[in-house]
Amino acid sequence: MTWFKKDEEQKEKREEPKPSDHLWVKCNSCNEIIYRKVIERNLQVCPKCNYHFQIPAQRRIDCVADPGTFIEYDVNLISTDPLEFKDSKRYPSRVKESQEKTGHKDAVICGEARIEGQPAMIGIFEFNFMGGSLGSVVGEKITRLIERAIEKKSGVIIFCASGGARMQEGILSLMQMAKTSAALAKLHEARIPYISVLTDPTTGGVSASIAMLGDVIIAEPKAMIGFAGPRVIKETIRAELPEGFQRAEYLLDHGMVDLIVERKDLRHTLASLLEMLKLES
Amino acid sequence: MVKHYLEFEKPLVEMEREIENLKRFSRGNPLYFREQLKSLEEKLHRLQKEIFSNLTGWQITQLARHIDRPKASHYVQWMCEGFVELHGDRNYGDDPAILGGMARFNGRPVTIIAHQKGADAKEMAYRNFGMPHPEGYRKALRLMKLAELFKKPVLTMIDTPGAFPGVGAEERGQAEAIARNLRMMVVLRTPIITVVIGEGGSGGALAIGVGDRILMLEHSIYSVISPEGCAAILWKDGEKGKEVAAESLKLTAADLSRLGVIDEIVKEPLGGAHRDAEGMARILKEVVERHLKELEKMDEEELLSLRYEKFRRMGTFIDDGGT
C-alpha cells in the first residue's frame, strides 16, 4: 500500500504552507492553497476552480489595454477629512496607509486607452485602497471620466471592486452615488455605451449606482455581487442563504447581469461590444 | 400625554404629569393654584428648551426613530387633500413599504412617494418597517414617470432604516432598482422636492431622494450607515459604539446643512414633531409650498441643469493639478 502512503504524504505536504505565507495563496472559492507565482502567471485566476482573484489596478490595465495606450487622468485628486471622523485611527492616516500600500492617491484609477484599437475611457477600482470605497475623490474622478467620454464621444468601461460607501466621509460618500449616476444619465442621453465589469467583490453603494447602470453588465466568474452583505442578510432573515447566493453565476441565473466573461477573454469581448454598440457616425 | 418617551425626555414627562395632577386637583379652586401652575409651566418650557438645544447625535437619532413620530401618511393626510393611493410596480408586486399616489397640495395635483414605516405594531409589520424591496423602488419610479408624463411635481418623503436586506430583494435586483432610480431622477422632467421626515437610511433612502430641493426636519437624520452598523464595523460592537458613531457620522440636519447637502432645515415644534404632529404638518406645508412655487417658475431646462449641478458639486477634495 505504498501508493496510499504516498498520497497521504502529499496531502500533508499540501497543507503545510500557510495562506499568510507570501509564496502561497489560499483560493477564496475552493480553499486550495496555490503557489503565488502560478496564479500570477494565470492572470490572477485560480487554476483549480477558475476563481478570479482581485487584481491590482495596474495589472488590470495590462490585461485589457493595448500596450502603451493608457493615459491616466486626474492623478492628483486627494481626499480631505470633511467629517473630521472619529475612529481609532484618523481618516487621513488611513488614506495615507492605503496610498503607501497601493501607490495610488485614492481608490480609483481613471484614464483613456485603446482596447484592440477601440478608444475607451476606463475607470478601475483599486480594492486594496480602503476596500475600493466610494469617497468624494472616487466620485469626482468617475464623474470627470464620464464627462470626458461625452466630450470625446468615446465609450466608458468601469471595472468595479468595492465594499461600497466610504464610511469616513459619511453622507458625502452616499451623495457620490447620486453624483456618478447623474453623470451616467448624461452619458445615456448622449447615447454613448457604458460597460460595467463587476469583479470580486462589488457590493453596497457601488453596486447600487455605477455597477448596475451599465448598458451591458459583465461579471467575472464567481465574483461576489450584491447590495446587502451576506452576514447582514443572514442575521435579518435568520436562515441559511441559498447555495451560490450573490455570486456572478447566481446573478446571471436571475437575469441581473448580461454575461460572465473569463479574464483571458475580457479584452476581446470588451472591444467587440464597444465596436458594435457605438452609434454609426 | 405622550404614549412613549425616551430616556432624555423623562424629566419633561414627569413635570408634565405634575402639571396635569395639579390641574386636576385645582379644578374646584383654580385661582388658588394659578401662580403655581404658571411657574411650573414656565419651568417646563425652560427645561424643554434646554434639553432640546443640546441634543447629541444619538439623541437626535432616537428622536428620528421615535415610535410616535409622525409618519408619511400623517403628512399626506394633513398637508394634502383627496389622496388616491396607487399600487404596484407592474412587474412583480406591490410593496407596502413605499406609499405612493396622487393628491392635491394647496389645490394643485402632485405625485406623492414616501417610505411608510407604520404607526403601530400591526402596520409596522405590514409595511416592513419602511424597508423597501426592489418592487417598492420600481413602483416609485413608475409613479415618477407618471408625474413626468402629466407634468405634475413630485413630493417624496424619506423615512427608512434602509433597503431591506433579504434573499428575494437581492434576487430581484435591489442594487439595480436603486441605481436606476438615481439615474432616472436626475433627468426627470418635473420638479422634485424631497423631505427627510425621520430616518434617512443610506441607499434605500437616496433611491427616492434625488430632488431639486432636499429638506430635513430638524430632528431627522440622514446617513450613509446607521450608527449601530458603523460601530459594528469600526469597534466590533454596535451597542457600545453607537453613541460615538452617531457623532462621528455627522448625520443631523445641522450637519448636513453645514456639509452643503441639504437646502433647508424645517424647524420642529418644541419637544419634537411627535409633541405636535398637526403643527409640524402645518409648518412643513408652508415650507414645501414656498419651494414648490420657486421650482414652478423655472422652465424644464433650467430645472434640470440646476439639478445636475446640485449633485455634481457634492463632495470635498483637493485638486493638486495635472490632467
Coordinates of C-alpha atoms in Angstrom, one line a residue:
Chain A
M1 CA 0.0 0.0 0.0
T2 CA 2.8 2.3 -0.7
W3 CA 0.9 4.5 -3.0
F4 CA -1.7 5.1 -0.3
K5 CA 1.0 6.2 2.0
K6 CA 2.4 8.5 -0.6
D7 CA -0.9 10.1 -1.2
E8 CA -1.2 10.9 2.5
E9 CA 2.3 12.3 2.5
Q10 CA 1.4 14.5 -0.4
K11 CA -1.7 15.7 1.4
E12 CA 0.4 16.6 4.4
K13 CA 2.8 18.5 2.3
R14 CA 0.0 20.4 0.6
E15 CA -1.4 21.5 3.9
E16 CA 1.9 22.7 5.2
P17 CA 2.1 26.1 3.6
K18 CA 0.0 28.8 5.4
P19 CA -2.0 31.3 3.4
S20 CA -0.3 34.1 5.2
D21 CA 3.0 33.0 3.6
H22 CA 3.9 35.3 0.8
L23 CA 4.7 32.5 -1.5
W24 CA 1.4 30.8 -1.2
V25 CA -2.2 31.9 -1.6
K26 CA -5.4 30.4 -0.4
C27 CA -8.2 30.5 -3.0
N28 CA -11.3 32.3 -1.7
S29 CA -13.5 29.9 -3.5
C30 CA -12.1 26.4 -3.4
N31 CA -9.8 26.9 -0.4
E32 CA -7.0 25.3 -2.4
I33 CA -3.5 26.6 -1.5
I34 CA -1.6 27.5 -4.6
Y35 CA 1.8 28.8 -5.3
R36 CA 1.5 32.6 -5.8
K37 CA 3.6 32.6 -9.0
V38 CA 1.3 30.1 -10.6
I39 CA -1.7 32.4 -10.0
E40 CA 0.2 35.4 -11.2
R41 CA 1.1 33.7 -14.4
N42 CA -2.5 32.8 -14.8
L43 CA -3.9 36.4 -14.8
Q44 CA -4.6 36.0 -11.1
V45 CA -7.1 33.2 -11.7
C46 CA -7.2 30.0 -9.6
P47 CA -6.1 27.1 -11.9
K48 CA -8.2 24.7 -9.9
C49 CA -11.6 26.3 -9.7
N50 CA -11.3 29.3 -12.1
Y51 CA -12.0 31.8 -9.2
H52 CA -10.9 35.3 -10.4
F53 CA -8.8 36.9 -7.6
Q54 CA -8.8 40.7 -7.1
I55 CA -6.2 42.2 -9.3
P56 CA -4.3 45.4 -8.8
A57 CA -5.4 48.3 -11.0
Q58 CA -2.2 48.4 -12.9
R59 CA -2.3 44.8 -13.8
R60 CA -5.9 45.2 -14.9
I61 CA -4.7 47.9 -17.3
D62 CA -2.1 45.5 -18.7
C63 CA -4.8 42.8 -19.1
V64 CA -7.1 44.9 -21.2
A65 CA -5.5 48.0 -22.7
D66 CA -3.3 47.9 -25.8
P67 CA 0.3 48.2 -24.7
G68 CA 1.4 51.8 -24.1
T69 CA -2.0 53.4 -24.8
F70 CA -3.2 54.1 -21.3
I71 CA -3.1 57.7 -20.3
E72 CA -4.1 58.4 -16.7
Y73 CA -6.3 61.4 -15.7
D74 CA -6.7 63.3 -12.5
V75 CA -3.8 61.7 -10.7
N76 CA -3.6 64.4 -8.1
L77 CA -7.1 64.4 -6.6
I78 CA -6.7 63.9 -2.9
S79 CA -9.4 63.4 -0.2
T80 CA -9.9 65.7 2.7
D81 CA -11.4 64.9 6.1
P82 CA -14.8 66.7 5.8
L83 CA -16.3 65.0 8.9
E84 CA -13.1 65.0 11.0
F85 CA -14.1 61.4 11.5
K86 CA -13.5 60.0 15.0
D87 CA -12.1 56.5 14.8
S88 CA -9.3 54.5 16.4
K89 CA -7.2 55.8 13.5
R90 CA -7.7 59.2 11.9
Y91 CA -9.1 59.1 8.4
P92 CA -6.2 61.0 6.8
S93 CA -3.8 58.4 8.3
R94 CA -5.9 55.5 6.9
V95 CA -5.8 57.2 3.5
K96 CA -2.0 57.6 3.8
E97 CA -1.6 54.0 4.7
S98 CA -3.6 53.0 1.6
Q99 CA -1.6 55.4 -0.6
E100 CA 1.7 53.8 0.6
K101 CA 0.3 50.3 0.1
T102 CA -1.1 50.8 -3.4
G103 CA 1.0 53.6 -4.8
H104 CA -2.3 55.4 -5.8
K105 CA -3.8 58.6 -4.3
D106 CA -7.3 57.1 -4.0
A107 CA -9.4 54.0 -4.7
V108 CA -10.0 54.5 -8.5
I109 CA -7.7 54.9 -11.4
C110 CA -9.1 56.7 -14.4
G111 CA -7.8 57.3 -17.9
E112 CA -8.2 56.7 -21.6
A113 CA -6.8 53.7 -23.6
R114 CA -7.3 51.6 -26.6
I115 CA -8.7 48.1 -26.5
E116 CA -7.9 46.2 -29.7
G117 CA -7.8 49.6 -31.3
Q118 CA -11.1 50.8 -29.8
P119 CA -10.8 54.0 -27.9
A120 CA -12.3 53.8 -24.4
M121 CA -12.5 55.8 -21.1
I122 CA -11.5 53.4 -18.4
G123 CA -12.1 53.5 -14.6
I124 CA -10.6 50.8 -12.4
F125 CA -11.4 50.4 -8.7
E126 CA -8.4 49.5 -6.5
F127 CA -9.8 47.3 -3.9
N128 CA -6.6 47.4 -1.8
F129 CA -7.3 51.1 -1.2
M130 CA -9.7 51.2 1.7
G131 CA -11.8 48.4 0.2
G132 CA -12.4 50.3 -3.0
S133 CA -14.7 52.5 -1.1
L134 CA -16.7 55.3 -2.8
G135 CA -15.5 58.6 -1.4
S136 CA -15.5 62.1 -2.8
V137 CA -12.3 61.6 -4.8
V138 CA -13.6 58.4 -6.4
G139 CA -17.0 60.1 -7.2
E140 CA -15.3 63.1 -8.7
K141 CA -12.8 61.1 -10.8
I142 CA -15.5 58.9 -12.2
T143 CA -17.7 61.9 -12.9
R144 CA -14.9 63.6 -14.8
L145 CA -14.2 60.4 -16.7
I146 CA -17.8 60.2 -17.9
E147 CA -17.9 63.9 -18.8
R148 CA -14.7 63.4 -20.9
A149 CA -16.3 60.5 -22.5
I150 CA -19.2 62.6 -23.6
E151 CA -16.9 65.3 -24.9
K152 CA -14.8 62.8 -26.9
K153 CA -17.7 60.5 -27.7
S154 CA -15.8 57.5 -26.5
G155 CA -17.3 54.5 -24.7
V156 CA -16.8 54.0 -21.0
I157 CA -15.7 50.9 -19.1
I158 CA -15.6 50.8 -15.4
F159 CA -14.1 47.8 -13.5
C160 CA -15.8 47.7 -10.1
A161 CA -14.3 46.2 -7.0
S162 CA -15.7 47.8 -3.9
G163 CA -17.2 47.2 -0.5
G164 CA -19.4 50.2 -1.0
A165 CA -19.5 53.6 0.6
R166 CA -16.6 55.2 2.4
M167 CA -18.0 55.5 5.9
Q168 CA -15.4 58.1 7.0
E169 CA -17.0 60.6 4.5
G170 CA -20.5 59.9 5.8
I171 CA -23.3 61.5 3.8
L172 CA -20.9 62.9 1.2
S173 CA -20.0 59.4 0.3
L174 CA -23.7 58.5 -0.1
M175 CA -24.1 61.5 -2.4
Q176 CA -21.4 60.2 -4.7
M177 CA -23.9 57.6 -5.8
A178 CA -26.2 60.3 -6.9
K179 CA -23.4 62.3 -8.5
T180 CA -22.0 59.4 -10.6
S181 CA -25.5 58.3 -11.5
A182 CA -26.2 61.8 -12.7
A183 CA -23.1 61.8 -14.9
L184 CA -24.2 58.3 -16.3
A185 CA -27.6 59.8 -17.0
K186 CA -25.9 62.4 -19.3
L187 CA -23.9 59.7 -20.9
H188 CA -27.1 57.7 -21.5
E189 CA -28.7 60.7 -23.1
A190 CA -25.6 61.2 -25.3
R191 CA -26.0 57.6 -26.5
I192 CA -22.5 56.6 -25.6
P193 CA -22.1 53.0 -24.5
Y194 CA -21.1 52.2 -20.9
I195 CA -20.0 48.7 -20.0
S196 CA -19.6 47.9 -16.3
V197 CA -17.4 45.0 -15.3
L198 CA -18.2 43.6 -11.9
T199 CA -15.3 41.9 -10.2
D200 CA -14.9 40.3 -6.8
P201 CA -16.4 41.9 -4.7
T202 CA -18.9 44.5 -5.9
T203 CA -21.3 45.4 -3.1
G204 CA -23.1 48.2 -1.3
G205 CA -23.3 51.7 -2.7
V206 CA -21.1 51.0 -5.7
S207 CA -23.4 48.1 -6.7
A208 CA -26.5 50.4 -6.3
S209 CA -25.1 53.0 -8.7
I210 CA -22.1 52.7 -11.0
A211 CA -22.1 48.9 -11.2
M212 CA -25.7 48.2 -12.1
L213 CA -26.1 51.1 -14.6
G214 CA -24.0 49.5 -17.3
D215 CA -25.8 49.3 -20.7
V216 CA -24.0 46.0 -20.7
I217 CA -23.1 44.4 -17.4
I218 CA -20.3 41.9 -17.4
A219 CA -19.2 39.8 -14.4
E220 CA -16.1 37.9 -13.7
P221 CA -16.6 34.3 -12.7
K222 CA -17.6 33.7 -9.1
A223 CA -17.4 37.4 -8.2
M224 CA -19.5 38.3 -5.1
I225 CA -22.1 40.9 -6.3
G226 CA -24.9 42.3 -4.1
F227 CA -26.3 45.3 -2.3
A228 CA -26.5 44.0 1.2
G229 CA -23.8 41.9 2.7
P230 CA -24.4 38.2 3.2
R231 CA -23.9 38.4 7.0
V232 CA -26.5 41.2 7.4
I233 CA -29.0 39.2 5.3
K234 CA -28.4 36.1 7.4
E235 CA -28.9 38.0 10.6
T236 CA -32.0 39.7 9.3
I237 CA -33.8 36.6 7.9
R238 CA -32.3 34.1 10.4
A239 CA -32.0 31.4 7.8
E240 CA -29.3 29.9 5.7
L241 CA -28.6 31.5 2.4
P242 CA -29.0 29.6 -0.9
E243 CA -26.0 28.0 -2.4
G244 CA -24.0 30.3 -4.6
F245 CA -26.0 33.3 -3.4
Q246 CA -24.7 36.6 -4.6
R247 CA -22.1 35.0 -6.9
A248 CA -21.8 36.1 -10.5
E249 CA -23.4 32.8 -11.7
Y250 CA -26.4 33.3 -9.4
L251 CA -26.9 36.8 -10.7
L252 CA -26.8 35.5 -14.3
D253 CA -29.4 33.0 -13.5
H254 CA -31.6 35.7 -12.1
G255 CA -31.2 38.0 -15.0
M256 CA -29.1 40.6 -13.2
V257 CA -26.0 40.5 -15.4
D258 CA -25.6 40.2 -19.2
L259 CA -22.8 37.7 -19.2
I260 CA -19.9 36.2 -17.4
V261 CA -16.5 36.6 -19.1
E262 CA -13.2 35.0 -18.1
R263 CA -10.4 37.4 -17.6
K264 CA -8.4 36.0 -20.5
D265 CA -11.3 36.7 -22.9
L266 CA -12.2 40.1 -21.4
R267 CA -10.1 42.3 -23.8
H268 CA -11.7 40.8 -26.9
T269 CA -15.3 40.8 -25.5
L270 CA -15.0 44.5 -24.4
A271 CA -13.5 45.6 -27.8
S272 CA -16.2 43.9 -29.9
L273 CA -19.0 45.1 -27.7
L274 CA -17.7 48.7 -27.8
E275 CA -17.5 48.5 -31.6
M276 CA -20.9 47.0 -32.1
L277 CA -22.7 49.3 -29.6
K278 CA -21.4 52.7 -30.7
L279 CA -23.6 54.9 -32.8
E280 CA -22.8 54.9 -36.5
S281 CA -21.5 58.4 -37.4
Chain B
M1 CA -50.0 63.0 27.0
V2 CA -47.3 61.2 25.1
K3 CA -47.5 57.4 24.8
H4 CA -43.9 56.6 24.7
Y5 CA -40.9 58.6 25.8
L6 CA -37.1 58.4 25.5
E7 CA -34.7 58.4 28.4
F8 CA -33.8 62.1 28.0
E9 CA -37.5 63.1 27.7
K10 CA -38.2 61.6 31.1
P11 CA -37.8 64.8 33.2
L12 CA -40.2 66.5 30.8
V13 CA -42.8 63.8 31.1
E14 CA -42.5 63.8 34.9
M15 CA -43.1 67.5 35.0
E16 CA -46.0 67.3 32.6
R17 CA -47.6 64.7 34.9
E18 CA -47.1 67.1 37.8
I19 CA -48.8 69.8 35.9
E20 CA -51.6 67.5 34.9
N21 CA -52.2 66.4 38.5
L22 CA -52.2 69.9 39.8
K23 CA -54.7 70.9 37.2
R24 CA -57.0 68.1 38.2
F25 CA -56.5 68.9 41.8
S26 CA -57.2 72.6 41.4
R27 CA -60.4 72.1 39.4
G28 CA -62.6 73.4 42.3
N29 CA -60.3 76.3 43.1
P30 CA -58.4 77.4 40.0
L31 CA -57.4 80.8 41.3
Y32 CA -55.6 79.3 44.3
F33 CA -53.2 77.3 42.2
R34 CA -52.8 79.7 39.3
E35 CA -49.5 81.1 40.3
Q36 CA -48.0 77.6 41.0
L37 CA -49.3 76.3 37.7
K38 CA -47.9 79.2 35.8
S39 CA -44.4 78.8 37.3
L40 CA -44.4 75.1 36.6
E41 CA -45.4 75.6 33.0
E42 CA -42.6 78.1 32.6
K43 CA -40.2 75.8 34.2
L44 CA -41.3 73.0 31.8
H45 CA -40.8 75.3 28.8
R46 CA -37.3 76.3 30.0
L47 CA -36.4 72.7 30.6
Q48 CA -37.7 71.6 27.2
K49 CA -35.7 74.4 25.6
E50 CA -32.6 73.4 27.5
I51 CA -32.8 69.7 26.7
F52 CA -33.7 70.3 23.0
S53 CA -31.0 72.8 22.3
N54 CA -28.2 70.4 23.5
L55 CA -29.2 67.2 21.8
T56 CA -26.4 64.7 21.0
G57 CA -26.3 62.9 17.6
W58 CA -27.5 59.7 19.3
Q59 CA -30.4 61.5 20.9
I60 CA -31.4 63.0 17.6
T61 CA -31.2 59.5 16.1
Q62 CA -33.6 58.3 18.8
L63 CA -36.0 61.2 18.0
A64 CA -35.8 60.5 14.3
R65 CA -36.9 56.9 15.0
H66 CA -39.4 57.8 17.8
I67 CA -42.3 55.5 17.7
D68 CA -44.8 58.3 18.0
R69 CA -43.0 60.5 15.4
P70 CA -45.5 61.3 12.6
K71 CA -45.2 59.0 9.6
A72 CA -45.5 59.9 5.9
S73 CA -49.2 59.0 5.9
H74 CA -49.8 61.7 8.6
Y75 CA -48.3 64.4 6.4
V76 CA -50.3 63.2 3.4
Q77 CA -53.4 63.5 5.5
W78 CA -52.6 66.9 7.0
M79 CA -50.9 68.6 4.1
C80 CA -52.9 67.3 1.1
E81 CA -56.4 66.7 0.0
G82 CA -58.0 63.9 -1.9
F83 CA -55.1 61.4 -1.7
V84 CA -55.6 58.5 -4.1
E85 CA -53.1 55.7 -3.4
L86 CA -51.7 53.9 -6.4
H87 CA -50.2 50.5 -6.1
G88 CA -47.8 48.1 -7.8
D89 CA -44.7 48.1 -10.0
R90 CA -46.5 46.3 -12.9
N91 CA -43.7 43.8 -12.8
Y92 CA -43.7 41.7 -9.7
G93 CA -45.8 43.1 -6.9
D94 CA -46.8 45.9 -4.6
D95 CA -44.5 47.0 -1.8
P96 CA -46.3 48.5 1.2
A97 CA -43.1 50.0 2.5
I98 CA -43.5 52.6 -0.2
L99 CA -46.6 54.7 -0.2
G100 CA -47.4 56.4 -3.4
G101 CA -50.2 58.2 -5.2
M102 CA -51.8 61.4 -6.4
A103 CA -53.1 64.2 -4.1
R104 CA -53.8 67.9 -4.1
F105 CA -51.3 70.1 -2.4
N106 CA -52.8 73.6 -1.9
G107 CA -55.1 72.9 -4.8
R108 CA -52.6 71.6 -7.4
P109 CA -52.2 67.9 -8.1
V110 CA -48.9 66.4 -7.0
T111 CA -47.4 62.9 -7.0
I112 CA -46.5 61.6 -3.6
I113 CA -43.8 59.0 -3.0
A114 CA -42.8 58.1 0.5
H115 CA -41.4 55.4 2.8
Q116 CA -44.1 54.4 5.2
K117 CA -42.8 52.9 8.5
G118 CA -46.2 52.2 10.1
A119 CA -47.8 53.8 13.1
D120 CA -48.5 50.8 15.2
A121 CA -47.1 47.2 15.6
K122 CA -49.5 45.8 13.1
E123 CA -48.9 48.4 10.4
M124 CA -45.2 48.3 11.1
A125 CA -45.1 44.6 10.2
Y126 CA -47.3 45.2 7.2
R127 CA -45.0 48.0 6.0
N128 CA -41.9 46.0 6.7
F129 CA -40.8 48.9 9.0
G130 CA -40.4 51.1 5.9
M131 CA -37.7 48.9 4.4
P132 CA -38.5 48.5 0.7
H133 CA -37.9 45.7 -1.7
P134 CA -37.0 46.3 -5.3
E135 CA -40.6 46.4 -6.3
G136 CA -41.1 49.4 -4.0
Y137 CA -38.4 51.3 -5.8
R138 CA -39.8 50.3 -9.1
K139 CA -43.3 51.4 -8.1
A140 CA -41.7 54.7 -7.1
L141 CA -40.1 55.0 -10.5
R142 CA -43.3 54.2 -12.3
L143 CA -45.1 56.9 -10.4
M144 CA -42.3 59.4 -11.1
K145 CA -42.7 58.6 -14.8
L146 CA -46.4 59.2 -14.5
A147 CA -45.7 62.6 -12.9
E148 CA -43.4 63.5 -15.7
L149 CA -45.8 62.4 -18.4
F150 CA -48.6 64.6 -16.9
K151 CA -46.3 67.3 -15.7
K152 CA -47.1 67.1 -12.0
P153 CA -44.5 67.9 -9.4
V154 CA -43.2 65.1 -7.2
L155 CA -43.0 65.2 -3.4
T156 CA -41.0 62.5 -1.8
M157 CA -40.7 61.8 1.9
I158 CA -37.8 59.8 3.3
D159 CA -38.2 57.7 6.4
T160 CA -36.5 54.3 6.3
P161 CA -33.8 52.3 8.1
G162 CA -32.7 51.3 4.6
A163 CA -33.5 49.0 1.8
F164 CA -34.5 45.5 3.0
P165 CA -31.6 43.1 3.2
G166 CA -33.2 39.8 2.1
V167 CA -32.7 36.9 -0.3
G168 CA -35.7 37.9 -2.5
A169 CA -34.7 41.5 -2.5
E170 CA -31.2 40.6 -3.8
E171 CA -32.5 38.1 -6.3
R172 CA -34.9 40.7 -7.8
G173 CA -32.2 43.3 -8.1
Q174 CA -32.2 45.6 -5.1
A175 CA -29.0 47.3 -6.3
E176 CA -30.3 47.7 -9.9
A177 CA -33.6 49.1 -8.7
I178 CA -31.9 51.8 -6.5
A179 CA -29.3 52.6 -9.2
R180 CA -31.9 53.1 -11.9
N181 CA -33.9 55.4 -9.7
L182 CA -30.9 57.6 -9.1
R183 CA -30.2 57.9 -12.8
M184 CA -33.8 58.5 -13.8
M185 CA -34.5 61.1 -11.1
V186 CA -31.6 63.3 -12.2
V187 CA -33.3 63.7 -15.6
L188 CA -37.0 63.6 -14.6
R189 CA -38.6 66.5 -16.4
T190 CA -40.7 67.7 -13.5
P191 CA -39.9 69.4 -10.1
I192 CA -38.9 67.1 -7.3
I193 CA -39.0 68.1 -3.6
T194 CA -37.6 65.6 -1.1
V195 CA -38.2 65.9 2.7
V196 CA -36.4 63.7 5.2
I197 CA -39.1 63.4 7.9
G198 CA -37.5 60.8 10.1
E199 CA -34.7 58.3 9.3
G200 CA -32.7 58.6 6.1
G201 CA -31.0 55.2 5.9
S202 CA -28.4 55.1 3.1
G203 CA -29.0 54.0 -0.5
G204 CA -32.5 52.9 0.4
A205 CA -33.3 56.5 1.3
L206 CA -31.4 58.1 -1.5
A207 CA -33.3 56.0 -4.1
I208 CA -36.3 58.4 -3.7
G209 CA -34.1 61.4 -2.7
V210 CA -32.6 62.9 -5.8
G211 CA -34.6 66.1 -5.7
D212 CA -34.3 69.8 -6.7
R213 CA -34.7 70.6 -3.1
I214 CA -33.7 68.4 -0.2
L215 CA -35.3 69.5 3.1
M216 CA -34.8 67.9 6.5
L217 CA -37.0 68.1 9.6
E218 CA -34.9 69.5 12.5
H219 CA -34.7 66.2 14.4
S220 CA -34.4 63.8 11.4
I221 CA -31.2 62.1 10.4
Y222 CA -29.7 61.1 7.1
S223 CA -26.7 58.9 6.9
V224 CA -24.6 56.5 4.8
I225 CA -24.9 53.9 7.5
S226 CA -26.7 53.5 10.8
P227 CA -24.7 54.4 14.0
E228 CA -25.1 50.7 15.1
G229 CA -23.8 49.5 11.7
C230 CA -20.9 51.9 11.8
A231 CA -19.9 50.9 15.3
A232 CA -20.1 47.2 14.5
I233 CA -17.6 47.7 11.7
L234 CA -15.2 50.1 13.4
W235 CA -15.3 48.9 17.0
K236 CA -16.8 45.4 16.6
D237 CA -19.5 46.4 19.0
G238 CA -22.7 48.1 17.7
E239 CA -24.3 48.7 21.1
K240 CA -21.3 50.3 22.8
G241 CA -20.0 52.4 20.0
K242 CA -23.3 53.7 18.6
E243 CA -23.3 56.9 20.5
V244 CA -19.8 57.8 19.3
A245 CA -20.7 56.7 15.8
A246 CA -23.8 58.9 15.8
E247 CA -21.5 61.9 16.5
S248 CA -18.7 60.8 14.1
L249 CA -21.1 60.2 11.1
K250 CA -22.4 63.8 11.2
L251 CA -25.9 62.7 10.4
T252 CA -28.1 65.5 11.8
A253 CA -29.9 68.2 9.8
A254 CA -27.5 70.8 11.1
D255 CA -24.5 68.7 10.0
L256 CA -25.9 68.1 6.5
S257 CA -26.7 71.8 6.1
R258 CA -23.1 72.6 7.1
L259 CA -21.8 70.0 4.6
G260 CA -23.9 71.6 1.8
V261 CA -26.1 68.5 1.2
I262 CA -29.5 69.9 2.1
D263 CA -31.3 73.1 1.2
E264 CA -33.2 73.9 4.4
I265 CA -33.8 72.7 7.9
V266 CA -37.5 72.6 8.8
K267 CA -38.0 73.7 12.4
E268 CA -39.9 71.3 14.6
P269 CA -42.3 72.3 17.4
L270 CA -40.6 72.4 20.7
G271 CA -40.1 68.9 22.0
G272 CA -40.1 67.4 18.6
A273 CA -42.6 66.6 15.8
H274 CA -44.3 63.9 17.9
R275 CA -45.3 66.5 20.5
D276 CA -47.4 68.4 18.0
A277 CA -47.9 66.4 14.8
E278 CA -50.5 68.7 13.3
G279 CA -48.4 71.7 14.0
M280 CA -45.5 70.0 12.3
A281 CA -47.6 69.3 9.2
R282 CA -48.6 73.0 9.1
I283 CA -45.0 74.2 9.3
L284 CA -43.9 71.7 6.6
K285 CA -46.7 72.6 4.3
E286 CA -45.7 76.2 4.3
V287 CA -42.0 75.4 3.6
V288 CA -42.9 72.9 0.8
E289 CA -45.2 75.5 -0.8
R290 CA -42.5 78.1 -0.8
H291 CA -40.0 75.8 -2.6
L292 CA -42.6 74.4 -5.0
K293 CA -43.5 78.0 -6.0
E294 CA -39.9 78.7 -6.8
L295 CA -39.5 75.5 -8.8
E296 CA -42.7 76.0 -10.8
K297 CA -41.3 79.3 -12.1
M298 CA -38.4 77.6 -13.8
D299 CA -38.5 76.1 -17.2
E300 CA -37.6 72.4 -17.7
E301 CA -34.0 73.1 -19.0
E302 CA -33.1 75.4 -16.1
L303 CA -34.6 73.0 -13.6
L304 CA -32.6 70.0 -15.0
S305 CA -29.4 71.8 -15.3
L306 CA -29.6 73.2 -11.8
R307 CA -30.4 69.7 -10.5
Y308 CA -27.4 68.2 -12.3
E309 CA -25.2 71.0 -10.9
K310 CA -26.5 70.4 -7.4
F311 CA -25.4 66.8 -7.3
R312 CA -22.3 67.4 -9.5
R313 CA -20.9 69.7 -6.7
M314 CA -21.3 67.2 -3.9
G315 CA -18.1 66.1 -2.1
T316 CA -14.9 67.6 -1.0
F317 CA -11.4 67.0 -2.3
I318 CA -8.1 68.7 -3.1
D319 CA -7.1 69.0 -6.7
D320 CA -3.3 69.3 -6.9
G321 CA -3.3 69.8 -10.7
G322 CA -2.3 67.6 -13.6
T323 CA -4.8 66.2 -16.1

